[in-house]
Amino acid sequence: MEHTAVAHHHDGKKEVIRVTIILTILTIIELALGFAMMGMENQHLRLTIKGIIIILMLSKAFYIVGYFMHLKHEVKNLIMTIVVPLLIFIWFIFAFLYDGNSFKNLKNTYDPYKKELSTKKVEKKSEVKEIKTEEIKKAVD
Amino acid sequence: MSTTTAAAVPEKLWSGGKSPFKVEYGKLMMWYFLMSDAFTFGAFLIAYGTTRFATNGWPNPNEVFRSYPLAGENSHAPLVFVSIMTFILIISSVTMVLAVQAGQQMKKNAVVINLLLTILGGLAFLSCQAWEWNHLFHEGAWWGRNPFMNADGTQSTTGFTNFFFTITGFHGFHVFSGVIINIVMLIMTLTDKFEKRGHYLMIEKAGLYWHFVDLVWVFVFTCFYLI
């Protein structure tokens, strides 16, 4: 009994180092993709990269819950009572995002005024500041 | 010989006399609490996603989160500060695992050192968040106010700032509670409470909570800063 406990802990430390390295690498890939996405014009490629980032996010979540929180080594029934209820999120995400998109399309179709407002360009904050300071200067003169 | 017979007889988990999940009651309840907390954060993030899908245009996070402490006003370093925050949280999660493992081996000194490192990591993360909130506030962002324009140059709604401050605030409050819990654990370790009990199971429960905080940050970080 004593022996198995010690052996288990020895593996534990190795496992922690392995998972830390995996999490670090996944985060670095995520950040690299984030940097690559900056200023990218191709919308399809952007969406693909966002999809990859979400997959990386979920694998990070798997490593944290499975190894750091030790869920992978628990009894299967316990894993099921926690993971199965959370599966409802799959439906939540599809249903709510689809609904949000539909709401946007309906607004844009039936509320042309709002649609027009949302296509109006605004000046950059720094430009606004400069204009304001010019106005103040004029007023002072 | 005895081991082979033990393996041959199927384990009756539900026949009573022991925990069928092979975990202590408090740890099991911590798991279910964290599951409910996951639903709360999930609801927040799905509300954010729904609003984002229902809005024409959205601010570019690389334009909003582009500064870091001691940088000039026109600094342009997107993702740099937040990646530091992410690594701080990951490392503090690692030290927490080490504290839990040291507890299982009844090594008091290792528990104390790793708990201290975890608390420091938590405080460092909270300081980073405080700086970022303060910085954004001085740029004019707050609940109900959004100074940042959309990525395509159009006027933005307040949805972005409302969700950002609500969700990172709720997460930051969890980090704060986690730091308090870890400080209590540290005091209990230093006063030999766990040594007298003969086990460090309490540290494992605090550890679960702390890892959950790290887990939520993985999602918040991706949803607000990356995509």
mmCIF file of C-alpha atoms in Angstrom:
data_model
loop_
_atom_site.group_PDB
_atom_site.id
_atom_site.type_symbol
_atom_site.label_atom_id
_atom_site.label_comp_id
_atom_site.label_asym_id
_atom_site.label_seq_id
_atom_site.Cartn_x
_atom_site.Cartn_y
_atom_site.Cartn_z
ATOM 1 C CA MET A 1 0.000 0.000 0.000
ATOM 2 C CA GLU A 2 2.734 2.380 1.068
ATOM 3 C CA HIS A 3 4.771 1.483 -1.981
ATOM 4 C CA THR A 4 1.979 2.104 -4.529
ATOM 5 C CA ALA A 5 1.198 5.465 -2.935
ATOM 6 C CA VAL A 6 4.799 6.616 -3.308
ATOM 7 C CA ALA A 7 4.982 5.358 -6.894
ATOM 8 C CA HIS A 8 1.788 7.220 -7.740
ATOM 9 C CA HIS A 9 3.143 10.484 -6.364
ATOM 10 C CA HIS A 10 6.348 10.080 -8.280
ATOM 11 C CA ASP A 11 4.358 9.796 -11.523
ATOM 12 C CA GLY A 12 2.289 12.752 -10.351
ATOM 13 C CA LYS A 13 5.206 15.160 -10.411
ATOM 14 C CA LYS A 14 6.249 14.061 -13.900
ATOM 15 C CA GLU A 15 2.663 14.439 -15.065
ATOM 16 C CA VAL A 16 2.487 17.995 -13.690
ATOM 17 C CA ILE A 17 5.627 18.981 -15.601
ATOM 18 C CA ARG A 18 4.303 17.376 -18.792
ATOM 19 C CA VAL A 19 0.915 19.111 -18.517
ATOM 20 C CA THR A 20 2.568 22.458 -17.725
ATOM 21 C CA ILE A 21 4.660 22.205 -20.882
ATOM 22 C CA ILE A 22 1.602 21.243 -22.951
ATOM 23 C CA LEU A 23 -0.429 24.176 -21.562
ATOM 24 C CA THR A 24 2.434 26.593 -22.229
ATOM 25 C CA ILE A 25 2.839 25.401 -25.811
ATOM 26 C CA LEU A 26 -0.919 25.586 -26.464
ATOM 27 C CA THR A 27 -1.017 29.150 -25.076
ATOM 28 C CA ILE A 28 1.939 30.198 -27.224
ATOM 29 C CA ILE A 29 0.238 28.764 -30.347
ATOM 30 C CA GLU A 30 -2.952 30.625 -29.409
ATOM 31 C CA LEU A 31 -1.048 33.889 -29.037
ATOM 32 C CA ALA A 32 0.827 33.327 -32.308
ATOM 33 C CA LEU A 33 -2.497 32.790 -34.102
ATOM 34 C CA GLY A 34 -3.851 35.919 -32.416
ATOM 35 C CA PHE A 35 -0.890 37.937 -33.707
ATOM 36 C CA ALA A 36 -1.218 36.362 -37.171
ATOM 37 C CA MET A 37 -4.880 37.370 -37.281
ATOM 38 C CA MET A 38 -4.140 41.091 -36.770
ATOM 39 C CA GLY A 39 -4.921 43.151 -39.815
ATOM 40 C CA MET A 40 -5.899 40.100 -41.824
ATOM 41 C CA GLU A 41 -8.471 40.991 -44.476
ATOM 42 C CA ASN A 42 -9.539 37.494 -45.604
ATOM 43 C CA GLN A 43 -12.726 36.851 -43.577
ATOM 44 C CA HIS A 44 -12.842 33.098 -44.260
ATOM 45 C CA LEU A 45 -9.276 32.630 -43.066
ATOM 46 C CA ARG A 46 -10.056 34.704 -39.962
ATOM 47 C CA LEU A 47 -13.022 32.464 -39.150
ATOM 48 C CA THR A 48 -10.872 29.351 -39.647
ATOM 49 C CA ILE A 49 -8.214 30.709 -37.283
ATOM 50 C CA LYS A 50 -10.900 31.561 -34.718
ATOM 51 C CA GLY A 51 -12.139 27.972 -34.985
ATOM 52 C CA ILE A 52 -8.617 26.647 -34.393
ATOM 53 C CA ILE A 53 -8.236 28.946 -31.361
ATOM 54 C CA ILE A 54 -11.502 27.576 -29.908
ATOM 55 C CA ILE A 55 -10.287 23.994 -30.387
ATOM 56 C CA LEU A 56 -7.002 24.903 -28.626
ATOM 57 C CA MET A 57 -9.026 26.541 -25.821
ATOM 58 C CA LEU A 58 -11.069 23.370 -25.320
ATOM 59 C CA SER A 59 -7.943 21.193 -25.252
ATOM 60 C CA LYS A 60 -6.433 23.507 -22.612
ATOM 61 C CA ALA A 61 -9.636 23.120 -20.604
ATOM 62 C CA PHE A 62 -9.331 19.331 -20.968
ATOM 63 C CA TYR A 63 -5.771 19.317 -19.597
ATOM 64 C CA ILE A 64 -6.629 21.606 -16.659
ATOM 65 C CA VAL A 65 -9.748 19.663 -15.649
ATOM 66 C CA GLY A 66 -8.351 16.217 -16.448
ATOM 67 C CA TYR A 67 -4.904 16.468 -14.885
ATOM 68 C CA PHE A 68 -4.697 19.528 -12.581
ATOM 69 C CA MET A 69 -8.147 18.915 -11.158
ATOM 70 C CA HIS A 70 -7.488 15.183 -11.351
ATOM 71 C CA LEU A 71 -10.872 14.379 -12.887
ATOM 72 C CA LYS A 72 -9.366 11.918 -15.364
ATOM 73 C CA HIS A 73 -8.253 9.681 -12.490
ATOM 74 C CA GLU A 74 -11.614 9.694 -10.708
ATOM 75 C CA VAL A 75 -14.310 7.008 -10.851
ATOM 76 C CA LYS A 76 -16.131 6.972 -14.202
ATOM 77 C CA ASN A 77 -19.533 7.557 -12.612
ATOM 78 C CA LEU A 78 -18.260 10.732 -10.941
ATOM 79 C CA ILE A 79 -16.864 11.995 -14.259
ATOM 80 C CA MET A 80 -20.232 11.358 -15.907
ATOM 81 C CA THR A 81 -22.244 13.255 -13.265
ATOM 82 C CA ILE A 82 -20.091 16.331 -13.930
ATOM 83 C CA VAL A 83 -19.461 16.154 -17.671
ATOM 84 C CA VAL A 84 -22.882 15.047 -18.924
ATOM 85 C CA PRO A 85 -24.846 18.047 -17.525
ATOM 86 C CA LEU A 86 -22.281 20.394 -19.088
ATOM 87 C CA LEU A 87 -22.977 18.906 -22.531
ATOM 88 C CA ILE A 88 -26.105 21.081 -22.626
ATOM 89 C CA PHE A 89 -23.698 23.931 -23.452
ATOM 90 C CA ILE A 90 -23.336 22.502 -26.970
ATOM 91 C CA TRP A 91 -27.023 23.166 -27.588
ATOM 92 C CA PHE A 92 -26.847 26.519 -25.759
ATOM 93 C CA ILE A 93 -24.036 27.807 -27.953
ATOM 94 C CA PHE A 94 -25.618 26.811 -31.263
ATOM 95 C CA ALA A 95 -29.131 27.947 -30.317
ATOM 96 C CA PHE A 96 -28.241 31.296 -28.740
ATOM 97 C CA LEU A 97 -25.681 32.375 -31.326
ATOM 98 C CA TYR A 98 -28.087 31.432 -34.132
ATOM 99 C CA ASP A 99 -30.824 33.398 -32.401
ATOM 100 C CA GLY A 100 -28.564 36.427 -31.971
ATOM 101 C CA ASN A 101 -27.652 36.345 -35.633
ATOM 102 C CA SER A 102 -31.290 36.062 -36.639
ATOM 103 C CA PHE A 103 -32.168 39.038 -34.395
ATOM 104 C CA LYS A 104 -29.489 41.110 -36.110
ATOM 105 C CA ASN A 105 -30.819 40.208 -39.571
ATOM 106 C CA LEU A 106 -34.400 41.013 -38.570
ATOM 107 C CA LYS A 107 -33.349 44.396 -37.153
ATOM 108 C CA ASN A 108 -31.372 45.229 -40.272
ATOM 109 C CA THR A 109 -34.321 44.254 -42.496
ATOM 110 C CA TYR A 110 -37.165 45.946 -40.637
ATOM 111 C CA ASP A 111 -35.387 48.899 -38.974
ATOM 112 C CA PRO A 112 -33.555 50.656 -41.829
ATOM 113 C CA TYR A 113 -32.901 53.748 -39.694
ATOM 114 C CA LYS A 114 -30.954 51.737 -37.127
ATOM 115 C CA LYS A 115 -29.108 49.947 -39.918
ATOM 116 C CA GLU A 116 -28.131 53.301 -41.429
ATOM 117 C CA LEU A 117 -26.924 54.576 -38.044
ATOM 118 C CA SER A 118 -24.716 51.518 -37.602
ATOM 119 C CA THR A 119 -23.000 52.102 -40.957
ATOM 120 C CA LYS A 120 -22.051 55.710 -40.155
ATOM 121 C CA LYS A 121 -18.314 56.144 -39.762
ATOM 122 C CA VAL A 122 -17.016 57.991 -36.725
ATOM 123 C CA GLU A 123 -13.764 59.900 -36.327
ATOM 124 C CA LYS A 124 -10.940 58.461 -34.300
ATOM 125 C CA LYS A 125 -10.805 59.683 -30.723
ATOM 126 C CA SER A 126 -7.474 61.467 -31.194
ATOM 127 C CA GLU A 127 -8.851 63.299 -34.250
ATOM 128 C CA VAL A 128 -11.883 64.401 -32.258
ATOM 129 C CA LYS A 129 -9.549 65.711 -29.567
ATOM 130 C CA GLU A 130 -7.563 67.747 -32.090
ATOM 131 C CA ILE A 131 -10.726 69.248 -33.550
ATOM 132 C CA LYS A 132 -11.927 70.168 -30.076
ATOM 133 C CA THR A 133 -8.648 71.855 -29.157
ATOM 134 C CA GLU A 134 -8.764 73.805 -32.435
ATOM 135 C CA GLU A 135 -12.284 74.948 -31.635
ATOM 136 C CA ILE A 136 -11.195 76.048 -28.188
ATOM 137 C CA LYS A 137 -8.267 77.973 -29.693
ATOM 138 C CA LYS A 138 -10.637 79.716 -32.098
ATOM 139 C CA ALA A 139 -13.010 80.583 -29.280
ATOM 140 C CA VAL A 140 -10.137 82.018 -27.254
ATOM 141 C CA ASP A 141 -8.985 84.112 -30.220
ATOM 142 C CA MET B 1 -2.800 -15.245 -5.177
ATOM 143 C CA SER B 2 -4.977 -13.033 -3.092
ATOM 144 C CA THR B 3 -4.665 -10.208 -5.632
ATOM 145 C CA THR B 4 -5.989 -12.366 -8.483
ATOM 146 C CA THR B 5 -9.121 -13.315 -6.549
ATOM 147 C CA ALA B 6 -9.657 -9.655 -5.641
ATOM 148 C CA ALA B 7 -9.440 -8.721 -9.309
ATOM 149 C CA ALA B 8 -11.783 -11.517 -10.370
ATOM 150 C CA VAL B 9 -14.596 -10.475 -8.010
ATOM 151 C CA PRO B 10 -16.305 -7.406 -9.528
ATOM 152 C CA GLU B 11 -16.271 -4.403 -7.233
ATOM 153 C CA LYS B 12 -19.709 -3.593 -5.894
ATOM 154 C CA LEU B 13 -19.567 0.189 -5.748
ATOM 155 C CA TRP B 14 -23.163 0.753 -4.717
ATOM 156 C CA SER B 15 -23.536 -2.005 -2.111
ATOM 157 C CA GLY B 16 -22.981 0.492 0.679
ATOM 158 C CA GLY B 17 -20.386 0.936 3.358
ATOM 159 C CA LYS B 18 -18.134 3.199 1.282
ATOM 160 C CA SER B 19 -18.297 6.121 -1.109
ATOM 161 C CA PRO B 20 -19.222 4.802 -4.574
ATOM 162 C CA PHE B 21 -17.344 7.715 -6.116
ATOM 163 C CA LYS B 22 -14.257 7.021 -3.976
ATOM 164 C CA VAL B 23 -13.992 10.669 -2.955
ATOM 165 C CA GLU B 24 -14.634 12.427 0.271
ATOM 166 C CA TYR B 25 -18.004 14.151 0.702
ATOM 167 C CA GLY B 26 -16.590 17.685 0.790
ATOM 168 C CA LYS B 27 -14.596 17.151 -2.389
ATOM 169 C CA LEU B 28 -17.626 15.779 -4.202
ATOM 170 C CA MET B 29 -19.675 18.799 -3.167
ATOM 171 C CA MET B 30 -16.867 21.109 -4.297
ATOM 172 C CA TRP B 31 -17.124 19.457 -7.717
ATOM 173 C CA TYR B 32 -20.861 20.084 -7.884
ATOM 174 C CA PHE B 33 -20.425 23.674 -6.704
ATOM 175 C CA LEU B 34 -17.867 24.213 -9.462
ATOM 176 C CA MET B 35 -20.270 22.685 -11.990
ATOM 177 C CA SER B 36 -22.922 25.218 -10.974
ATOM 178 C CA ASP B 37 -20.323 27.976 -11.190
ATOM 179 C CA ALA B 38 -19.428 26.757 -14.678
ATOM 180 C CA PHE B 39 -23.070 27.236 -15.647
ATOM 181 C CA THR B 40 -22.979 30.816 -14.311
ATOM 182 C CA PHE B 41 -19.857 31.698 -16.288
ATOM 183 C CA GLY B 42 -21.180 29.810 -19.307
ATOM 184 C CA ALA B 43 -24.396 31.831 -19.183
ATOM 185 C CA PHE B 44 -22.381 35.067 -19.049
ATOM 186 C CA LEU B 45 -20.205 34.093 -21.986
ATOM 187 C CA ILE B 46 -23.135 32.864 -24.080
ATOM 188 C CA ALA B 47 -24.979 36.131 -23.386
ATOM 189 C CA TYR B 48 -21.845 37.934 -24.583
ATOM 190 C CA GLY B 49 -21.690 35.795 -27.724
ATOM 191 C CA THR B 50 -25.380 36.287 -28.453
ATOM 192 C CA THR B 51 -25.089 40.063 -28.110
ATOM 193 C CA ARG B 52 -22.012 40.064 -30.296
ATOM 194 C CA PHE B 53 -23.843 38.077 -32.988
ATOM 195 C CA ALA B 54 -26.866 40.412 -32.702
ATOM 196 C CA THR B 55 -24.820 43.620 -33.132
ATOM 197 C CA ASN B 56 -23.584 45.248 -36.337
ATOM 198 C CA GLY B 57 -19.861 45.719 -35.851
ATOM 199 C CA TRP B 58 -17.747 45.131 -32.755
ATOM 200 C CA PRO B 59 -14.573 46.820 -31.421
ATOM 201 C CA ASN B 60 -11.268 45.227 -32.373
ATOM 202 C CA PRO B 61 -9.713 43.831 -29.145
ATOM 203 C CA ASN B 62 -6.228 44.539 -30.504
ATOM 204 C CA GLU B 63 -7.099 48.244 -30.595
ATOM 205 C CA VAL B 64 -8.597 48.221 -27.089
ATOM 206 C CA PHE B 65 -6.095 46.084 -25.170
ATOM 207 C CA ARG B 66 -2.833 47.412 -26.539
ATOM 208 C CA SER B 67 -1.145 48.992 -23.538
ATOM 209 C CA TYR B 68 0.905 47.806 -20.591
ATOM 210 C CA PRO B 69 2.163 49.466 -17.385
ATOM 211 C CA LEU B 70 4.691 52.295 -17.777
ATOM 212 C CA ALA B 71 3.988 52.497 -21.509
ATOM 213 C CA GLY B 72 3.323 55.746 -23.287
ATOM 214 C CA GLU B 73 -0.158 56.868 -24.248
ATOM 215 C CA ASN B 74 0.218 55.797 -27.874
ATOM 216 C CA SER B 75 1.725 52.382 -27.151
ATOM 217 C CA HIS B 76 0.696 49.641 -29.515
ATOM 218 C CA ALA B 77 1.444 46.267 -27.965
ATOM 219 C CA PRO B 78 -1.693 44.141 -28.256
ATOM 220 C CA LEU B 79 -1.895 40.793 -26.445
ATOM 221 C CA VAL B 80 1.389 41.400 -24.591
ATOM 222 C CA PHE B 81 0.050 42.336 -21.159
ATOM 223 C CA VAL B 82 -2.777 39.797 -21.205
ATOM 224 C CA SER B 83 -0.418 36.969 -22.149
ATOM 225 C CA ILE B 84 1.641 37.803 -19.054
ATOM 226 C CA MET B 85 -1.564 37.615 -16.981
ATOM 227 C CA THR B 86 -2.395 34.242 -18.552
ATOM 228 C CA PHE B 87 1.012 32.800 -17.756
ATOM 229 C CA ILE B 88 0.859 34.088 -14.171
ATOM 230 C CA LEU B 89 -2.403 32.201 -13.675
ATOM 231 C CA ILE B 90 -1.110 28.995 -15.308
ATOM 232 C CA ILE B 91 2.027 29.027 -13.140
ATOM 233 C CA SER B 92 0.017 29.669 -9.970
ATOM 234 C CA SER B 93 -2.138 26.682 -10.937
ATOM 235 C CA VAL B 94 0.996 24.548 -11.229
ATOM 236 C CA THR B 95 2.233 25.592 -7.780
ATOM 237 C CA MET B 96 -1.230 24.726 -6.423
ATOM 238 C CA VAL B 97 -0.959 21.194 -7.868
ATOM 239 C CA LEU B 98 2.445 20.886 -6.229
ATOM 240 C CA ALA B 99 0.940 22.043 -2.906
ATOM 241 C CA VAL B 100 -1.806 19.405 -3.198
ATOM 242 C CA GLN B 101 0.745 16.685 -3.986
ATOM 243 C CA ALA B 102 2.961 17.783 -1.083
ATOM 244 C CA GLY B 103 -0.124 17.578 1.132
ATOM 245 C CA GLN B 104 -0.803 14.013 0.040
ATOM 246 C CA GLN B 105 2.763 13.173 1.046
ATOM 247 C CA MET B 106 2.330 15.043 4.378
ATOM 248 C CA LYS B 107 5.240 17.380 3.616
ATOM 249 C CA LYS B 108 4.295 20.479 5.554
ATOM 250 C CA ASN B 109 7.168 22.698 4.387
ATOM 251 C CA ALA B 110 6.544 22.010 0.706
ATOM 252 C CA VAL B 111 2.835 22.755 1.207
ATOM 253 C CA VAL B 112 3.664 26.102 2.816
ATOM 254 C CA ILE B 113 6.104 27.145 0.082
ATOM 255 C CA ASN B 114 3.806 26.183 -2.777
ATOM 256 C CA LEU B 115 0.763 27.783 -1.154
ATOM 257 C CA LEU B 116 2.749 30.985 -0.673
ATOM 258 C CA LEU B 117 3.751 30.968 -4.364
ATOM 259 C CA THR B 118 0.124 30.378 -5.369
ATOM 260 C CA ILE B 119 -1.047 33.304 -3.221
ATOM 261 C CA LEU B 120 1.644 35.525 -4.740
ATOM 262 C CA GLY B 121 0.553 34.473 -8.236
ATOM 263 C CA GLY B 122 -3.055 35.281 -7.402
ATOM 264 C CA LEU B 123 -2.118 38.698 -6.041
ATOM 265 C CA ALA B 124 0.029 39.405 -9.100
ATOM 266 C CA PHE B 125 -2.885 38.525 -11.377
ATOM 267 C CA LEU B 126 -5.246 40.753 -9.371
ATOM 268 C CA SER B 127 -2.764 43.642 -9.571
ATOM 269 C CA CYS B 128 -2.542 43.235 -13.339
ATOM 270 C CA GLN B 129 -6.301 43.273 -13.600
ATOM 271 C CA ALA B 130 -6.569 46.326 -11.357
ATOM 272 C CA TRP B 131 -4.068 48.143 -13.571
ATOM 273 C CA GLU B 132 -5.965 47.189 -16.718
ATOM 274 C CA TRP B 133 -9.343 48.278 -15.324
ATOM 275 C CA ASN B 134 -7.844 51.554 -14.163
ATOM 276 C CA HIS B 135 -6.233 52.123 -17.554
ATOM 277 C CA LEU B 136 -9.474 51.421 -19.453
ATOM 278 C CA PHE B 137 -11.441 53.613 -17.049
ATOM 279 C CA HIS B 138 -9.109 56.513 -17.764
ATOM 280 C CA GLU B 139 -9.585 55.932 -21.484
ATOM 281 C CA GLY B 140 -13.297 56.518 -20.860
ATOM 282 C CA ALA B 141 -14.510 52.921 -20.742
ATOM 283 C CA TRP B 142 -16.919 51.787 -18.021
ATOM 284 C CA TRP B 143 -20.334 50.189 -17.700
ATOM 285 C CA GLY B 144 -22.580 52.139 -20.069
ATOM 286 C CA ARG B 145 -19.680 53.996 -21.724
ATOM 287 C CA ASN B 146 -17.664 52.804 -24.701
ATOM 288 C CA PRO B 147 -15.051 55.129 -26.180
ATOM 289 C CA PHE B 148 -13.793 52.519 -28.670
ATOM 290 C CA MET B 149 -15.181 52.463 -32.187
ATOM 291 C CA ASN B 150 -15.979 49.323 -34.131
ATOM 292 C CA ALA B 151 -13.342 47.552 -36.182
ATOM 293 C CA ASP B 152 -14.870 48.952 -39.397
ATOM 294 C CA GLY B 153 -14.792 52.529 -38.074
ATOM 295 C CA THR B 154 -18.478 52.816 -37.174
ATOM 296 C CA GLN B 155 -20.020 53.890 -33.877
ATOM 297 C CA SER B 156 -19.994 51.020 -31.358
ATOM 298 C CA THR B 157 -22.581 50.067 -28.743
ATOM 299 C CA THR B 158 -21.897 49.751 -25.008
ATOM 300 C CA GLY B 159 -22.259 45.945 -25.245
ATOM 301 C CA PHE B 160 -18.515 45.453 -25.427
ATOM 302 C CA THR B 161 -17.602 47.361 -22.250
ATOM 303 C CA ASN B 162 -20.653 46.114 -20.310
ATOM 304 C CA PHE B 163 -19.765 42.486 -20.908
ATOM 305 C CA PHE B 164 -16.036 43.034 -20.481
ATOM 306 C CA PHE B 165 -16.319 44.648 -17.053
ATOM 307 C CA THR B 166 -19.053 42.295 -15.851
ATOM 308 C CA ILE B 167 -17.314 39.072 -16.852
ATOM 309 C CA THR B 168 -13.712 39.980 -15.987
ATOM 310 C CA GLY B 169 -15.046 41.551 -12.776
ATOM 311 C CA PHE B 170 -16.869 38.348 -11.838
ATOM 312 C CA HIS B 171 -13.758 36.336 -12.642
ATOM 313 C CA GLY B 172 -11.559 38.747 -10.702
ATOM 314 C CA PHE B 173 -13.874 38.357 -7.720
ATOM 315 C CA HIS B 174 -13.394 34.590 -7.971
ATOM 316 C CA VAL B 175 -9.622 35.077 -8.009
ATOM 317 C CA PHE B 176 -9.930 37.313 -4.950
ATOM 318 C CA SER B 177 -12.010 34.667 -3.110
ATOM 319 C CA GLY B 178 -9.457 32.042 -4.152
ATOM 320 C CA VAL B 179 -6.618 34.087 -2.674
ATOM 321 C CA ILE B 180 -8.569 34.476 0.592
ATOM 322 C CA ILE B 181 -9.250 30.704 0.685
ATOM 323 C CA ASN B 182 -5.572 29.977 0.034
ATOM 324 C CA ILE B 183 -4.521 32.372 2.807
ATOM 325 C CA VAL B 184 -6.864 30.522 5.196
ATOM 326 C CA MET B 185 -5.303 27.228 4.041
ATOM 327 C CA LEU B 186 -1.843 28.653 4.659
ATOM 328 C CA ILE B 187 -2.755 29.744 8.196
ATOM 329 C CA MET B 188 -4.310 26.330 8.910
ATOM 330 C CA THR B 189 -1.160 24.608 7.629
ATOM 331 C CA LEU B 190 1.139 26.832 9.676
ATOM 332 C CA THR B 191 -0.878 26.201 12.847
ATOM 333 C CA ASP B 192 -0.606 22.420 12.247
ATOM 334 C CA LYS B 193 -4.392 21.936 11.887
ATOM 335 C CA PHE B 194 -3.894 19.416 9.074
ATOM 336 C CA GLU B 195 -1.023 17.634 10.822
ATOM 337 C CA LYS B 196 -3.329 16.988 13.789
ATOM 338 C CA ARG B 197 -6.102 15.811 11.443
ATOM 339 C CA GLY B 198 -3.661 13.449 9.752
ATOM 340 C CA HIS B 199 -4.554 14.543 6.226
ATOM 341 C CA TYR B 200 -4.420 17.576 3.919
ATOM 342 C CA LEU B 201 -7.743 16.930 2.127
ATOM 343 C CA MET B 202 -8.811 20.555 2.692
ATOM 344 C CA ILE B 203 -5.949 21.722 0.454
ATOM 345 C CA GLU B 204 -7.290 19.493 -2.333
ATOM 346 C CA LYS B 205 -10.682 21.227 -2.175
ATOM 347 C CA ALA B 206 -9.078 24.673 -2.222
ATOM 348 C CA GLY B 207 -6.935 23.429 -5.107
ATOM 349 C CA LEU B 208 -10.030 22.428 -7.113
ATOM 350 C CA TYR B 209 -11.423 25.935 -6.668
ATOM 351 C CA TRP B 210 -8.147 27.544 -7.694
ATOM 352 C CA HIS B 211 -7.851 25.412 -10.854
ATOM 353 C CA PHE B 212 -11.413 26.323 -11.743
ATOM 354 C CA VAL B 213 -10.450 30.006 -11.621
ATOM 355 C CA ASP B 214 -7.602 29.250 -14.039
ATOM 356 C CA LEU B 215 -10.008 27.261 -16.240
ATOM 357 C CA VAL B 216 -12.474 30.148 -16.456
ATOM 358 C CA TRP B 217 -9.660 32.510 -17.419
ATOM 359 C CA VAL B 218 -8.817 30.224 -20.377
ATOM 360 C CA PHE B 219 -12.335 30.884 -21.689
ATOM 361 C CA VAL B 220 -12.500 34.595 -20.804
ATOM 362 C CA PHE B 221 -9.061 35.224 -22.323
ATOM 363 C CA THR B 222 -10.055 33.524 -25.587
ATOM 364 C CA CYS B 223 -13.487 35.130 -25.863
ATOM 365 C CA PHE B 224 -12.443 38.723 -25.101
ATOM 366 C CA TYR B 225 -8.832 39.104 -26.181
ATOM 367 C CA LEU B 226 -8.250 36.629 -28.990
ATOM 368 C CA ILE B 227 -11.416 36.277 -31.071
#
